[in-house]
Amino acid sequence: MPSLKDLRTRIASVKATQKITKAMQMVAAAKLRKAQMAAEAARPYAEKMESVLANLGAGVDASSAPRLLAGTGSDKVHLLVVCTAERGLCGAFNSSIARLAREHANRLLAEGKTVKILCVGKKGNDSLRRTLERNIIDLIEFRSVKQMSFVQADEVGARVLKMFEAGEFDVATLFFSRFKSVISQIPTAQQLIPAEIPAKSASKGAQAVYDYEPEEAEILASLLPRNIAVQIFKALLENAASEQGARMSAMDNATRNAGDMIKKQTQKYNRTRQAMITKELIEIISGAEAL
Amino acid sequence: MATFHFELVSPERVLFSGSVDSVVVPASEGDMTVLAGHAPAMSTLKPGVVTVAEGKGNSRRLFVRGGFVDINDSGLTILAEHAIPLEDLKPEMIANDIKNAMDDVADARTVDARIAAQSRLDGLKQLQSALVN
């Protein structure tokens, strides 16, 4: 049976932990709002990009399409771009993205394909390194970056494009967590190269003829690399919002658990104290009676 | 004067959205002025200044770099990789761009690439001198 002093220190330490988790929850809530706003602000650009791409892509036939759109013609080497957070303590956020990526990688490996992994964010690297160390080619960290901006996405995009041009992979897939709500983030895999062009709705097919200046193919060629950076940017922002959401609910849980534990320990402490008082009283009374 | 809907969006935010009289766009094959009822067209952007006439003599100027223009029935949309109001533009940013462009010219391997880089550099230099005055 723990002594009263043990119980007191235990309660004090749980209380201190609770304060920390509570503070982290509130910080995450404030950051979440900011991240959500950033994700919303980026949406119009991505949407416009998509509709423009759909317009252009529909007019290009497969044989003359750029390689970013049509692919290299083989699917031997796969690149997985795994975007995770830089910090832990956010529930299953990092591990669920890593798990999805790992399953994907294992499936490809079983099919006899070559898998290369580019980690964006330290935590994904940490957990993938355990089983897929040989496949990880690099890690890009944004530890010092407070607010994701397009510059960072461009950096990753340029890296991916350089590798593609050098013929280092055939298919690229992006892994990130889609922000659905504070309590629900969905790990998602999105094909980056060859670009997936959203199907154009039939009604829009009859749209007026466009004037292209410069040539259609030239515009498409400059548009596709840009689209990669935009998709990565979108993923990074979704990730940032998801991370804060996941951390908020994880810390909320932790705070509640700490509260429960304090309650239990306090009850135990009081019982033990009461038991000791009773014991001392019995000793005194029985001593007096013996006289 | 007839107005049309104009949107200027960068990946980070929407910089302008509203109805305007005319917009001067620095398209890669030369500046073009877009008025209401323009035929559907699409073009890429070169670094330059977008001039937006909002009517009643009000005009706004924004610096854009990299991106493209989409003109359709619903209006004009500029998707710019970087876009900031001209008031906020620092001369250092242009100077930095010029330095990058110079490096590109020096690094260009093929004749075509060098010509493209050179014309980009010239455009930036023009822009710089226009801003200083």
PDB file of C-alpha atoms in Angstrom, chain A:
ATOM      1  CA  MET A   1       0.000   0.000   0.000  1.00  0.00           C
ATOM      2  CA  PRO A   2       1.458   3.368  -1.014  1.00  0.00           C
ATOM      3  CA  SER A   3       2.140   5.801   1.769  1.00  0.00           C
ATOM      4  CA  LEU A   4       0.321   9.113   2.077  1.00  0.00           C
ATOM      5  CA  LYS A   5       3.370  10.966   0.852  1.00  0.00           C
ATOM      6  CA  ASP A   6       3.607   8.786  -2.268  1.00  0.00           C
ATOM      7  CA  LEU A   7      -0.023   9.469  -3.056  1.00  0.00           C
ATOM      8  CA  ARG A   8       0.415  13.203  -2.566  1.00  0.00           C
ATOM      9  CA  THR A   9       3.345  13.397  -4.991  1.00  0.00           C
ATOM     10  CA  ARG A  10       1.489  11.262  -7.493  1.00  0.00           C
ATOM     11  CA  ILE A  11      -1.525  13.566  -7.429  1.00  0.00           C
ATOM     12  CA  ALA A  12       0.700  16.615  -7.774  1.00  0.00           C
ATOM     13  CA  SER A  13       2.473  15.158 -10.803  1.00  0.00           C
ATOM     14  CA  VAL A  14      -0.772  14.218 -12.541  1.00  0.00           C
ATOM     15  CA  LYS A  15      -2.054  17.727 -11.897  1.00  0.00           C
ATOM     16  CA  ALA A  16       1.054  19.191 -13.510  1.00  0.00           C
ATOM     17  CA  THR A  17       0.605  16.922 -16.530  1.00  0.00           C
ATOM     18  CA  GLN A  18      -3.007  17.955 -16.823  1.00  0.00           C
ATOM     19  CA  LYS A  19      -2.003  21.595 -16.919  1.00  0.00           C
ATOM     20  CA  ILE A  20       0.358  20.889 -19.795  1.00  0.00           C
ATOM     21  CA  THR A  21      -2.159  18.905 -21.825  1.00  0.00           C
ATOM     22  CA  LYS A  22      -4.780  21.572 -21.223  1.00  0.00           C
ATOM     23  CA  ALA A  23      -2.421  24.288 -22.450  1.00  0.00           C
ATOM     24  CA  MET A  24      -1.488  22.210 -25.505  1.00  0.00           C
ATOM     25  CA  GLN A  25      -5.138  21.719 -26.304  1.00  0.00           C
ATOM     26  CA  MET A  26      -5.806  25.429 -26.204  1.00  0.00           C
ATOM     27  CA  VAL A  27      -2.764  26.223 -28.331  1.00  0.00           C
ATOM     28  CA  ALA A  28      -3.857  23.585 -30.854  1.00  0.00           C
ATOM     29  CA  ALA A  29      -7.350  25.091 -30.957  1.00  0.00           C
ATOM     30  CA  ALA A  30      -5.943  28.529 -31.769  1.00  0.00           C
ATOM     31  CA  LYS A  31      -3.571  27.118 -34.385  1.00  0.00           C
ATOM     32  CA  LEU A  32      -6.344  25.028 -35.866  1.00  0.00           C
ATOM     33  CA  ARG A  33      -8.392  28.108 -36.616  1.00  0.00           C
ATOM     34  CA  LYS A  34      -5.461  29.672 -38.408  1.00  0.00           C
ATOM     35  CA  ALA A  35      -4.662  26.500 -40.335  1.00  0.00           C
ATOM     36  CA  GLN A  36      -8.281  26.092 -41.342  1.00  0.00           C
ATOM     37  CA  MET A  37      -8.413  29.640 -42.635  1.00  0.00           C
ATOM     38  CA  ALA A  38      -5.255  29.083 -44.647  1.00  0.00           C
ATOM     39  CA  ALA A  39      -6.681  25.894 -46.128  1.00  0.00           C
ATOM     40  CA  GLU A  40      -9.867  27.698 -47.086  1.00  0.00           C
ATOM     41  CA  ALA A  41      -7.980  30.611 -48.631  1.00  0.00           C
ATOM     42  CA  ALA A  42      -6.036  28.219 -50.834  1.00  0.00           C
ATOM     43  CA  ARG A  43      -9.109  26.440 -52.117  1.00  0.00           C
ATOM     44  CA  PRO A  44     -10.158  28.885 -54.888  1.00  0.00           C
ATOM     45  CA  TYR A  45      -6.758  28.626 -56.550  1.00  0.00           C
ATOM     46  CA  ALA A  46      -6.762  24.849 -56.526  1.00  0.00           C
ATOM     47  CA  GLU A  47     -10.321  24.748 -57.839  1.00  0.00           C
ATOM     48  CA  LYS A  48      -9.601  27.153 -60.681  1.00  0.00           C
ATOM     49  CA  MET A  49      -6.474  25.209 -61.513  1.00  0.00           C
ATOM     50  CA  GLU A  50      -8.492  22.043 -61.722  1.00  0.00           C
ATOM     51  CA  SER A  51     -11.134  23.492 -64.005  1.00  0.00           C
ATOM     52  CA  VAL A  52      -8.517  25.012 -66.292  1.00  0.00           C
ATOM     53  CA  LEU A  53      -6.658  21.712 -66.430  1.00  0.00           C
ATOM     54  CA  ALA A  54      -9.875  19.879 -67.182  1.00  0.00           C
ATOM     55  CA  ASN A  55     -10.529  22.291 -70.038  1.00  0.00           C
ATOM     56  CA  LEU A  56      -7.068  21.868 -71.477  1.00  0.00           C
ATOM     57  CA  GLY A  57      -6.624  18.195 -70.803  1.00  0.00           C
ATOM     58  CA  ALA A  58      -9.802  17.259 -72.602  1.00  0.00           C
ATOM     59  CA  GLY A  59      -8.525  18.756 -75.831  1.00  0.00           C
ATOM     60  CA  VAL A  60      -5.182  16.983 -75.874  1.00  0.00           C
ATOM     61  CA  ASP A  61      -4.968  13.495 -77.299  1.00  0.00           C
ATOM     62  CA  ALA A  62      -2.996  10.913 -75.386  1.00  0.00           C
ATOM     63  CA  SER A  63      -0.205  10.402 -77.897  1.00  0.00           C
ATOM     64  CA  SER A  64       0.994  14.004 -77.929  1.00  0.00           C
ATOM     65  CA  ALA A  65       0.357  14.762 -74.256  1.00  0.00           C
ATOM     66  CA  PRO A  66       3.306  15.756 -72.073  1.00  0.00           C
ATOM     67  CA  ARG A  67       4.794  13.003 -69.942  1.00  0.00           C
ATOM     68  CA  LEU A  68       3.512  14.597 -66.754  1.00  0.00           C
ATOM     69  CA  LEU A  69       0.012  13.932 -68.011  1.00  0.00           C
ATOM     70  CA  ALA A  70       0.419  10.704 -69.953  1.00  0.00           C
ATOM     71  CA  GLY A  71       3.059   9.086 -67.772  1.00  0.00           C
ATOM     72  CA  THR A  72       6.287   7.458 -68.887  1.00  0.00           C
ATOM     73  CA  GLY A  73       4.506   4.433 -70.249  1.00  0.00           C
ATOM     74  CA  SER A  74       5.693   2.109 -67.525  1.00  0.00           C
ATOM     75  CA  ASP A  75       4.964   1.758 -63.820  1.00  0.00           C
ATOM     76  CA  LYS A  76       8.083   0.071 -62.537  1.00  0.00           C
ATOM     77  CA  VAL A  77       9.351   2.658 -60.110  1.00  0.00           C
ATOM     78  CA  HIS A  78       6.995   4.310 -57.665  1.00  0.00           C
ATOM     79  CA  LEU A  79       7.692   7.409 -55.640  1.00  0.00           C
ATOM     80  CA  LEU A  80       5.719   7.898 -52.449  1.00  0.00           C
ATOM     81  CA  VAL A  81       5.701  11.422 -51.091  1.00  0.00           C
ATOM     82  CA  VAL A  82       4.662  11.032 -47.463  1.00  0.00           C
ATOM     83  CA  CYS A  83       3.610  14.245 -45.745  1.00  0.00           C
ATOM     84  CA  THR A  84       3.403  14.115 -41.979  1.00  0.00           C
ATOM     85  CA  ALA A  85       3.846  16.459 -39.044  1.00  0.00           C
ATOM     86  CA  GLU A  86       7.106  17.566 -37.495  1.00  0.00           C
ATOM     87  CA  ARG A  87       5.877  16.974 -33.977  1.00  0.00           C
ATOM     88  CA  GLY A  88       4.202  14.172 -32.140  1.00  0.00           C
ATOM     89  CA  LEU A  89       1.542  14.159 -29.431  1.00  0.00           C
ATOM     90  CA  CYS A  90      -1.272  14.416 -31.904  1.00  0.00           C
ATOM     91  CA  GLY A  91      -3.054  11.124 -31.518  1.00  0.00           C
ATOM     92  CA  ALA A  92      -2.997   8.702 -34.407  1.00  0.00           C
ATOM     93  CA  PHE A  93      -2.366  11.463 -36.950  1.00  0.00           C
ATOM     94  CA  ASN A  94       1.188  10.589 -37.950  1.00  0.00           C
ATOM     95  CA  SER A  95       0.860   6.856 -37.534  1.00  0.00           C
ATOM     96  CA  SER A  96      -2.266   6.581 -39.666  1.00  0.00           C
ATOM     97  CA  ILE A  97      -0.592   8.366 -42.577  1.00  0.00           C
ATOM     98  CA  ALA A  98       2.515   6.235 -42.132  1.00  0.00           C
ATOM     99  CA  ARG A  99       0.414   3.078 -41.992  1.00  0.00           C
ATOM    100  CA  LEU A 100      -1.371   3.916 -45.230  1.00  0.00           C
ATOM    101  CA  ALA A 101       1.954   4.637 -46.912  1.00  0.00           C
ATOM    102  CA  ARG A 102       3.503   1.457 -45.552  1.00  0.00           C
ATOM    103  CA  GLU A 103       0.618  -0.699 -46.755  1.00  0.00           C
ATOM    104  CA  HIS A 104       0.851   0.911 -50.154  1.00  0.00           C
ATOM    105  CA  ALA A 105       4.613   0.375 -50.286  1.00  0.00           C
ATOM    106  CA  ASN A 106       4.353  -3.255 -49.198  1.00  0.00           C
ATOM    107  CA  ARG A 107       1.724  -3.969 -51.801  1.00  0.00           C
ATOM    108  CA  LEU A 108       3.918  -2.461 -54.521  1.00  0.00           C
ATOM    109  CA  LEU A 109       6.954  -4.354 -53.286  1.00  0.00           C
ATOM    110  CA  ALA A 110       4.979  -7.586 -53.346  1.00  0.00           C
ATOM    111  CA  GLU A 111       4.126  -6.873 -56.971  1.00  0.00           C
ATOM    112  CA  GLY A 112       7.823  -6.629 -57.700  1.00  0.00           C
ATOM    113  CA  LYS A 113       7.896  -2.863 -58.200  1.00  0.00           C
ATOM    114  CA  THR A 114      10.615  -0.560 -56.974  1.00  0.00           C
ATOM    115  CA  VAL A 115       9.527   1.838 -54.254  1.00  0.00           C
ATOM    116  CA  LYS A 116      11.189   5.114 -53.352  1.00  0.00           C
ATOM    117  CA  ILE A 117       9.954   7.172 -50.453  1.00  0.00           C
ATOM    118  CA  LEU A 118      10.366  10.890 -49.991  1.00  0.00           C
ATOM    119  CA  CYS A 119       9.388  11.984 -46.502  1.00  0.00           C
ATOM    120  CA  VAL A 120       8.091  15.471 -45.848  1.00  0.00           C
ATOM    121  CA  GLY A 121       8.016  15.886 -42.095  1.00  0.00           C
ATOM    122  CA  LYS A 122      10.134  14.176 -39.521  1.00  0.00           C
ATOM    123  CA  LYS A 123       7.550  11.941 -37.862  1.00  0.00           C
ATOM    124  CA  GLY A 124       6.692   9.976 -40.975  1.00  0.00           C
ATOM    125  CA  ASN A 125      10.372   9.347 -41.541  1.00  0.00           C
ATOM    126  CA  ASP A 126      10.773   8.102 -37.975  1.00  0.00           C
ATOM    127  CA  SER A 127       8.060   5.518 -38.241  1.00  0.00           C
ATOM    128  CA  LEU A 128       8.689   4.388 -41.825  1.00  0.00           C
ATOM    129  CA  ARG A 129      12.409   4.015 -41.200  1.00  0.00           C
ATOM    130  CA  ARG A 130      11.802   0.993 -39.031  1.00  0.00           C
ATOM    131  CA  THR A 131      10.592  -1.261 -41.823  1.00  0.00           C
ATOM    132  CA  LEU A 132      11.396   0.540 -45.049  1.00  0.00           C
ATOM    133  CA  GLU A 133      14.724   2.153 -44.327  1.00  0.00           C
ATOM    134  CA  ARG A 134      16.275   1.086 -47.636  1.00  0.00           C
ATOM    135  CA  ASN A 135      13.459   2.663 -49.627  1.00  0.00           C
ATOM    136  CA  ILE A 136      13.607   6.113 -48.070  1.00  0.00           C
ATOM    137  CA  ILE A 137      15.592   8.393 -50.315  1.00  0.00           C
ATOM    138  CA  ASP A 138      15.341  11.631 -48.416  1.00  0.00           C
ATOM    139  CA  LEU A 139      13.636  13.659 -45.745  1.00  0.00           C
ATOM    140  CA  ILE A 140      12.499  17.233 -46.148  1.00  0.00           C
ATOM    141  CA  GLU A 141      11.952  18.996 -42.839  1.00  0.00           C
ATOM    142  CA  PHE A 142       9.964  22.128 -42.237  1.00  0.00           C
ATOM    143  CA  ARG A 143      10.625  22.265 -38.556  1.00  0.00           C
ATOM    144  CA  SER A 144      11.354  25.965 -38.379  1.00  0.00           C
ATOM    145  CA  VAL A 145       8.403  26.894 -40.572  1.00  0.00           C
ATOM    146  CA  LYS A 146       5.514  28.319 -38.592  1.00  0.00           C
ATOM    147  CA  GLN A 147       3.029  28.925 -41.357  1.00  0.00           C
ATOM    148  CA  MET A 148       3.080  26.833 -44.510  1.00  0.00           C
ATOM    149  CA  SER A 149       3.409  29.026 -47.563  1.00  0.00           C
ATOM    150  CA  PHE A 150       3.601  28.268 -51.234  1.00  0.00           C
ATOM    151  CA  VAL A 151       7.386  28.577 -51.154  1.00  0.00           C
ATOM    152  CA  GLN A 152       7.694  25.334 -49.205  1.00  0.00           C
ATOM    153  CA  ALA A 153       5.332  23.474 -51.510  1.00  0.00           C
ATOM    154  CA  ASP A 154       7.285  24.781 -54.467  1.00  0.00           C
ATOM    155  CA  GLU A 155      10.470  23.419 -52.930  1.00  0.00           C
ATOM    156  CA  VAL A 156       9.003  19.923 -52.642  1.00  0.00           C
ATOM    157  CA  GLY A 157       7.407  20.205 -56.083  1.00  0.00           C
ATOM    158  CA  ALA A 158      10.687  21.239 -57.703  1.00  0.00           C
ATOM    159  CA  ARG A 159      12.389  18.297 -56.067  1.00  0.00           C
ATOM    160  CA  VAL A 160       9.796  15.842 -57.355  1.00  0.00           C
ATOM    161  CA  LEU A 161       9.923  17.331 -60.842  1.00  0.00           C
ATOM    162  CA  LYS A 162      13.698  17.180 -60.972  1.00  0.00           C
ATOM    163  CA  MET A 163      13.588  13.507 -60.091  1.00  0.00           C
ATOM    164  CA  PHE A 164      10.893  12.875 -62.673  1.00  0.00           C
ATOM    165  CA  GLU A 165      12.863  14.605 -65.400  1.00  0.00           C
ATOM    166  CA  ALA A 166      15.906  12.579 -64.456  1.00  0.00           C
ATOM    167  CA  GLY A 167      13.776   9.470 -64.968  1.00  0.00           C
ATOM    168  CA  GLU A 168      14.113   8.311 -61.384  1.00  0.00           C
ATOM    169  CA  PHE A 169      10.493   7.188 -61.097  1.00  0.00           C
ATOM    170  CA  ASP A 170       7.395   6.560 -63.187  1.00  0.00           C
ATOM    171  CA  VAL A 171       4.490   7.112 -60.835  1.00  0.00           C
ATOM    172  CA  ALA A 172       4.276   9.497 -57.894  1.00  0.00           C
ATOM    173  CA  THR A 173       1.715   9.249 -55.119  1.00  0.00           C
ATOM    174  CA  LEU A 174       1.135  11.830 -52.429  1.00  0.00           C
ATOM    175  CA  PHE A 175       0.157  10.791 -48.904  1.00  0.00           C
ATOM    176  CA  PHE A 176      -1.465  13.216 -46.513  1.00  0.00           C
ATOM    177  CA  SER A 177      -4.397  13.533 -44.182  1.00  0.00           C
ATOM    178  CA  ARG A 178      -7.563  15.175 -45.422  1.00  0.00           C
ATOM    179  CA  PHE A 179      -9.174  17.453 -42.874  1.00  0.00           C
ATOM    180  CA  LYS A 180     -12.809  16.521 -42.485  1.00  0.00           C
ATOM    181  CA  SER A 181     -13.527  17.821 -39.019  1.00  0.00           C
ATOM    182  CA  VAL A 182     -11.801  18.293 -35.691  1.00  0.00           C
ATOM    183  CA  ILE A 183     -12.492  14.721 -34.713  1.00  0.00           C
ATOM    184  CA  SER A 184     -12.103  13.134 -38.118  1.00  0.00           C
ATOM    185  CA  GLN A 185      -9.074  13.260 -40.399  1.00  0.00           C
ATOM    186  CA  ILE A 186      -8.844  10.871 -43.299  1.00  0.00           C
ATOM    187  CA  PRO A 187      -5.454   9.594 -44.449  1.00  0.00           C
ATOM    188  CA  THR A 188      -5.467   9.907 -48.215  1.00  0.00           C
ATOM    189  CA  ALA A 189      -3.359   8.735 -51.118  1.00  0.00           C
ATOM    190  CA  GLN A 190      -3.441  10.899 -54.221  1.00  0.00           C
ATOM    191  CA  GLN A 191      -1.760  10.195 -57.519  1.00  0.00           C
ATOM    192  CA  LEU A 192       0.453  13.102 -58.497  1.00  0.00           C
ATOM    193  CA  ILE A 193       2.211  11.908 -61.662  1.00  0.00           C
ATOM    194  CA  PRO A 194       0.734  11.114 -64.150  1.00  0.00           C
ATOM    195  CA  ALA A 195      -1.704  13.887 -63.328  1.00  0.00           C
ATOM    196  CA  GLU A 196      -5.264  12.833 -62.751  1.00  0.00           C
ATOM    197  CA  ILE A 197      -7.460  15.158 -64.703  1.00  0.00           C
ATOM    198  CA  PRO A 198     -10.956  15.523 -63.336  1.00  0.00           C
ATOM    199  CA  ALA A 199     -13.545  14.389 -65.825  1.00  0.00           C
ATOM    200  CA  LYS A 200     -15.135  17.317 -67.537  1.00  0.00           C
ATOM    201  CA  SER A 201     -18.871  17.451 -67.278  1.00  0.00           C
ATOM    202  CA  ALA A 202     -20.664  16.872 -70.561  1.00  0.00           C
ATOM    203  CA  SER A 203     -22.550  20.152 -70.476  1.00  0.00           C
ATOM    204  CA  LYS A 204     -19.332  22.133 -70.424  1.00  0.00           C
ATOM    205  CA  GLY A 205     -18.084  20.296 -73.486  1.00  0.00           C
ATOM    206  CA  ALA A 206     -20.002  22.641 -75.728  1.00  0.00           C
ATOM    207  CA  GLN A 207     -18.132  25.665 -74.426  1.00  0.00           C
ATOM    208  CA  ALA A 208     -16.921  28.356 -76.776  1.00  0.00           C
ATOM    209  CA  VAL A 209     -13.678  27.833 -78.606  1.00  0.00           C
ATOM    210  CA  TYR A 210     -10.694  29.183 -76.728  1.00  0.00           C
ATOM    211  CA  ASP A 211      -7.936  31.315 -78.164  1.00  0.00           C
ATOM    212  CA  TYR A 212      -4.653  29.935 -76.966  1.00  0.00           C
ATOM    213  CA  GLU A 213      -1.696  32.212 -76.788  1.00  0.00           C
ATOM    214  CA  PRO A 214       0.927  30.643 -76.843  1.00  0.00           C
ATOM    215  CA  GLU A 215       0.029  27.195 -78.201  1.00  0.00           C
ATOM    216  CA  GLU A 216      -2.260  24.909 -76.258  1.00  0.00           C
ATOM    217  CA  ALA A 217       0.448  22.320 -75.731  1.00  0.00           C
ATOM    218  CA  GLU A 218       2.858  24.961 -74.495  1.00  0.00           C
ATOM    219  CA  ILE A 219       0.390  26.240 -71.909  1.00  0.00           C
ATOM    220  CA  LEU A 220      -0.299  22.709 -70.768  1.00  0.00           C
ATOM    221  CA  ALA A 221       3.419  22.071 -70.463  1.00  0.00           C
ATOM    222  CA  SER A 222       3.854  25.058 -68.161  1.00  0.00           C
ATOM    223  CA  LEU A 223       0.668  24.325 -66.296  1.00  0.00           C
ATOM    224  CA  LEU A 224       1.354  20.735 -65.297  1.00  0.00           C
ATOM    225  CA  PRO A 225       4.524  21.335 -63.258  1.00  0.00           C
ATOM    226  CA  ARG A 226       2.726  24.166 -61.512  1.00  0.00           C
ATOM    227  CA  ASN A 227      -0.179  21.872 -60.755  1.00  0.00           C
ATOM    228  CA  ILE A 228       2.154  19.550 -58.846  1.00  0.00           C
ATOM    229  CA  ALA A 229       3.273  22.331 -56.559  1.00  0.00           C
ATOM    230  CA  VAL A 230      -0.343  23.369 -56.064  1.00  0.00           C
ATOM    231  CA  GLN A 231      -1.423  19.838 -55.164  1.00  0.00           C
ATOM    232  CA  ILE A 232       1.448  19.531 -52.699  1.00  0.00           C
ATOM    233  CA  PHE A 233       0.570  22.900 -51.224  1.00  0.00           C
ATOM    234  CA  LYS A 234      -3.020  21.791 -50.773  1.00  0.00           C
ATOM    235  CA  ALA A 235      -1.835  18.594 -49.097  1.00  0.00           C
ATOM    236  CA  LEU A 236       0.465  20.489 -46.750  1.00  0.00           C
ATOM    237  CA  LEU A 237      -2.309  22.835 -45.701  1.00  0.00           C
ATOM    238  CA  GLU A 238      -4.805  20.015 -45.193  1.00  0.00           C
ATOM    239  CA  ASN A 239      -2.138  18.272 -43.171  1.00  0.00           C
ATOM    240  CA  ALA A 240      -1.487  21.317 -41.013  1.00  0.00           C
ATOM    241  CA  ALA A 241      -5.176  21.635 -40.200  1.00  0.00           C
ATOM    242  CA  SER A 242      -5.525  17.892 -39.577  1.00  0.00           C
ATOM    243  CA  GLU A 243      -2.509  17.856 -37.295  1.00  0.00           C
ATOM    244  CA  GLN A 244      -3.895  20.589 -35.104  1.00  0.00           C
ATOM    245  CA  GLY A 245      -7.324  18.981 -35.081  1.00  0.00           C
ATOM    246  CA  ALA A 246      -5.856  15.626 -34.108  1.00  0.00           C
ATOM    247  CA  ARG A 247      -3.709  17.215 -31.424  1.00  0.00           C
ATOM    248  CA  MET A 248      -6.656  19.106 -30.036  1.00  0.00           C
ATOM    249  CA  SER A 249      -8.791  16.019 -29.602  1.00  0.00           C
ATOM    250  CA  ALA A 250      -5.865  13.941 -28.328  1.00  0.00           C
ATOM    251  CA  MET A 251      -5.053  16.576 -25.722  1.00  0.00           C
ATOM    252  CA  ASP A 252      -8.699  16.913 -24.785  1.00  0.00           C
ATOM    253  CA  ASN A 253      -8.742  13.180 -24.097  1.00  0.00           C
ATOM    254  CA  ALA A 254      -5.520  13.380 -22.130  1.00  0.00           C
ATOM    255  CA  THR A 255      -6.863  16.209 -19.996  1.00  0.00           C
ATOM    256  CA  ARG A 256     -10.004  14.235 -19.249  1.00  0.00           C
ATOM    257  CA  ASN A 257      -8.031  11.103 -18.375  1.00  0.00           C
ATOM    258  CA  ALA A 258      -5.813  13.114 -16.076  1.00  0.00           C
ATOM    259  CA  GLY A 259      -8.939  14.489 -14.382  1.00  0.00           C
ATOM    260  CA  ASP A 260     -10.242  10.966 -13.819  1.00  0.00           C
ATOM    261  CA  MET A 261      -6.940   9.857 -12.423  1.00  0.00           C
ATOM    262  CA  ILE A 262      -6.752  12.789 -10.024  1.00  0.00           C
ATOM    263  CA  LYS A 263     -10.239  11.970  -8.791  1.00  0.00           C
ATOM    264  CA  LYS A 264      -9.344   8.328  -8.190  1.00  0.00           C
ATOM    265  CA  GLN A 265      -6.058   9.086  -6.506  1.00  0.00           C
ATOM    266  CA  THR A 266      -7.620  11.742  -4.288  1.00  0.00           C
ATOM    267  CA  GLN A 267     -10.254   9.265  -3.152  1.00  0.00           C
ATOM    268  CA  LYS A 268      -7.571   6.721  -2.394  1.00  0.00           C
ATOM    269  CA  TYR A 269      -5.571   9.332  -0.514  1.00  0.00           C
ATOM    270  CA  ASN A 270      -8.560  10.312   1.621  1.00  0.00           C
ATOM    271  CA  ARG A 271      -9.424   6.664   2.379  1.00  0.00           C
ATOM    272  CA  THR A 272      -5.854   5.926   3.405  1.00  0.00           C
ATOM    273  CA  ARG A 273      -5.765   8.994   5.618  1.00  0.00           C
ATOM    274  CA  GLN A 274      -9.065   8.028   7.234  1.00  0.00           C
ATOM    275  CA  ALA A 275      -7.827   4.471   7.788  1.00  0.00           C
ATOM    276  CA  MET A 276      -4.722   5.730   9.536  1.00  0.00           C
ATOM    277  CA  ILE A 277      -6.694   8.010  11.842  1.00  0.00           C
ATOM    278  CA  THR A 278      -9.032   5.163  12.746  1.00  0.00           C
ATOM    279  CA  LYS A 279      -6.090   2.877  13.388  1.00  0.00           C
ATOM    280  CA  GLU A 280      -4.415   5.402  15.700  1.00  0.00           C
ATOM    281  CA  LEU A 281      -7.690   5.966  17.585  1.00  0.00           C
ATOM    282  CA  ILE A 282      -8.137   2.228  18.102  1.00  0.00           C
ATOM    283  CA  GLU A 283      -4.605   1.988  19.385  1.00  0.00           C
ATOM    284  CA  ILE A 284      -5.157   4.822  21.876  1.00  0.00           C
ATOM    285  CA  ILE A 285      -8.522   3.490  23.051  1.00  0.00           C
ATOM    286  CA  SER A 286      -7.343  -0.079  23.446  1.00  0.00           C
ATOM    287  CA  GLY A 287      -4.241   1.216  25.275  1.00  0.00           C
ATOM    288  CA  ALA A 288      -6.443   3.181  27.677  1.00  0.00           C
ATOM    289  CA  GLU A 289      -8.716   0.209  28.280  1.00  0.00           C
ATOM    290  CA  ALA A 290      -5.749  -2.011  29.135  1.00  0.00           C
ATOM    291  CA  LEU A 291      -4.807   0.230  32.051  1.00  0.00           C
TER     292      LEU A 291
END
